[in-house]
Amino acid sequence: IQLVESGGGLVQPGDSLTLSCEISGGTLTEYAIAWLRRHPDREPASFVAAIGRKTGVTSYADAVQGRFSITRDIGKNTVWLQMNRLTLEDSGVYICATGGSPWATRGQGILVTVSS
């Protein structure tokens, strides 16, 4: 399975941004998908949100609960991460991943910079 992220960029605090993850080589009913975040020059990446493969149940890190929303379109093999009320601490490389914890199969990642 391959995962390709898009939609990153530079935004200001309080802005919204939506990331996309398009998968190939598998389907969203076979693979749960997660978004991870890695701060520049820091490892490991931390969990942000995930969506289950069968029922699409979602889970979120405490820091983003209520601000971020993960959704999917099974027909398009795409998962989105809608990020609202962004803060400086939300900056980082966002990585689309699968394979269950520790989400070992990952895309290249995409940079989100929140700066005033």
Coordinates of C-alpha atoms in Angstrom, one line a residue:
I1 CA 0.0 0.0 0.0
Q2 CA 1.2 3.5 -0.8
L3 CA 0.1 6.7 0.8
V4 CA 0.5 10.2 -0.6
E5 CA -0.2 13.3 1.4
S6 CA -1.2 16.8 0.0
G7 CA -2.5 20.1 1.2
G8 CA 0.1 21.4 3.5
G9 CA 1.4 24.9 3.7
L10 CA 1.9 28.1 5.7
V11 CA -1.1 29.4 7.7
Q12 CA -1.7 31.8 10.6
P13 CA -2.8 30.9 14.0
G14 CA -6.6 30.5 14.1
D15 CA -6.7 29.4 10.4
S16 CA -8.0 26.2 9.0
L17 CA -6.3 23.7 6.7
T18 CA -7.3 20.4 5.2
L19 CA -4.8 17.6 4.4
S20 CA -5.5 14.8 2.0
C21 CA -4.1 11.3 2.0
E22 CA -4.7 9.2 -1.2
I23 CA -3.9 5.5 -0.9
S24 CA -3.2 3.0 -3.6
G25 CA -2.5 -0.7 -3.5
G26 CA -5.3 -1.3 -1.0
T27 CA -8.7 0.0 0.1
L28 CA -9.9 1.9 3.1
T29 CA -12.0 -1.1 4.2
E30 CA -8.8 -3.1 4.5
Y31 CA -6.7 -0.5 6.2
A32 CA -7.2 1.8 9.1
I33 CA -5.5 5.1 8.4
A34 CA -3.9 7.5 10.9
W35 CA -2.4 10.9 10.8
L36 CA 0.8 11.4 12.7
R37 CA 2.8 14.6 13.3
R38 CA 6.5 15.0 13.6
H39 CA 7.9 18.3 14.8
P40 CA 11.0 19.5 12.9
D41 CA 14.2 17.8 14.1
R42 CA 12.3 15.7 16.6
E43 CA 11.4 12.0 16.7
P44 CA 9.3 10.1 17.0
A45 CA 6.1 11.2 15.3
S46 CA 3.1 11.5 17.6
F47 CA -0.4 10.3 17.0
V48 CA -2.9 12.9 15.8
A49 CA -6.0 11.0 14.6
A50 CA -7.2 7.7 13.1
I51 CA -10.1 6.2 11.2
G52 CA -11.0 2.6 11.4
R53 CA -11.3 0.3 8.4
K54 CA -14.6 -1.4 9.0
T55 CA -16.9 1.1 10.6
G56 CA -14.8 4.2 10.2
V57 CA -14.7 4.9 13.9
T58 CA -12.5 7.8 14.7
S59 CA -10.1 8.6 17.4
Y60 CA -8.1 11.7 18.3
A61 CA -5.2 12.9 20.4
D62 CA -6.3 15.0 23.3
A63 CA -4.5 18.0 21.9
V64 CA -6.6 18.1 18.7
Q65 CA -9.9 16.8 20.0
G66 CA -12.7 19.1 19.0
R67 CA -10.5 21.0 16.5
F68 CA -9.5 18.3 14.0
S69 CA -11.7 16.0 12.1
I70 CA -10.7 12.9 10.1
T71 CA -12.9 11.6 7.4
R72 CA -12.8 9.3 4.4
D73 CA -14.3 8.6 1.0
I74 CA -14.0 4.8 0.4
G75 CA -14.8 5.3 -3.4
K76 CA -12.0 7.8 -3.7
N77 CA -9.6 5.9 -1.5
T78 CA -8.9 9.2 0.2
V79 CA -8.7 10.3 3.8
W80 CA -8.8 13.9 4.9
L81 CA -7.7 15.7 8.0
Q82 CA -9.7 18.9 8.6
M83 CA -7.7 21.1 11.0
N84 CA -9.4 24.1 12.6
R85 CA -8.3 26.8 15.0
L86 CA -4.7 26.0 14.3
T87 CA -2.0 26.9 16.8
L88 CA 1.7 27.3 16.7
E89 CA 2.1 23.9 18.3
D90 CA 0.3 22.3 15.4
S91 CA 3.2 23.0 13.1
G92 CA 5.1 19.9 11.9
V93 CA 5.3 17.3 9.2
Y94 CA 2.0 15.5 9.0
I95 CA 2.3 11.9 8.0
C96 CA -0.4 9.6 6.7
A97 CA 0.1 6.0 8.0
T98 CA -1.3 2.6 8.3
G99 CA -0.4 -0.8 9.6
G100 CA -1.8 -0.4 13.1
S101 CA 0.2 0.9 16.0
P102 CA 3.0 1.9 15.6
W103 CA 1.7 2.8 12.1
A104 CA 4.8 1.5 10.4
T105 CA 3.7 2.0 6.8
R106 CA 3.9 5.8 6.1
G107 CA 3.8 8.3 3.4
Q108 CA 6.5 10.9 2.9
G109 CA 4.8 13.5 5.0
I110 CA 3.8 17.0 4.3
L111 CA 4.8 20.2 6.1
V112 CA 2.3 22.4 7.9
T113 CA 3.7 25.6 9.3
V114 CA 1.6 27.8 11.6
S115 CA 3.2 31.1 12.0
S116 CA 2.1 34.7 12.6

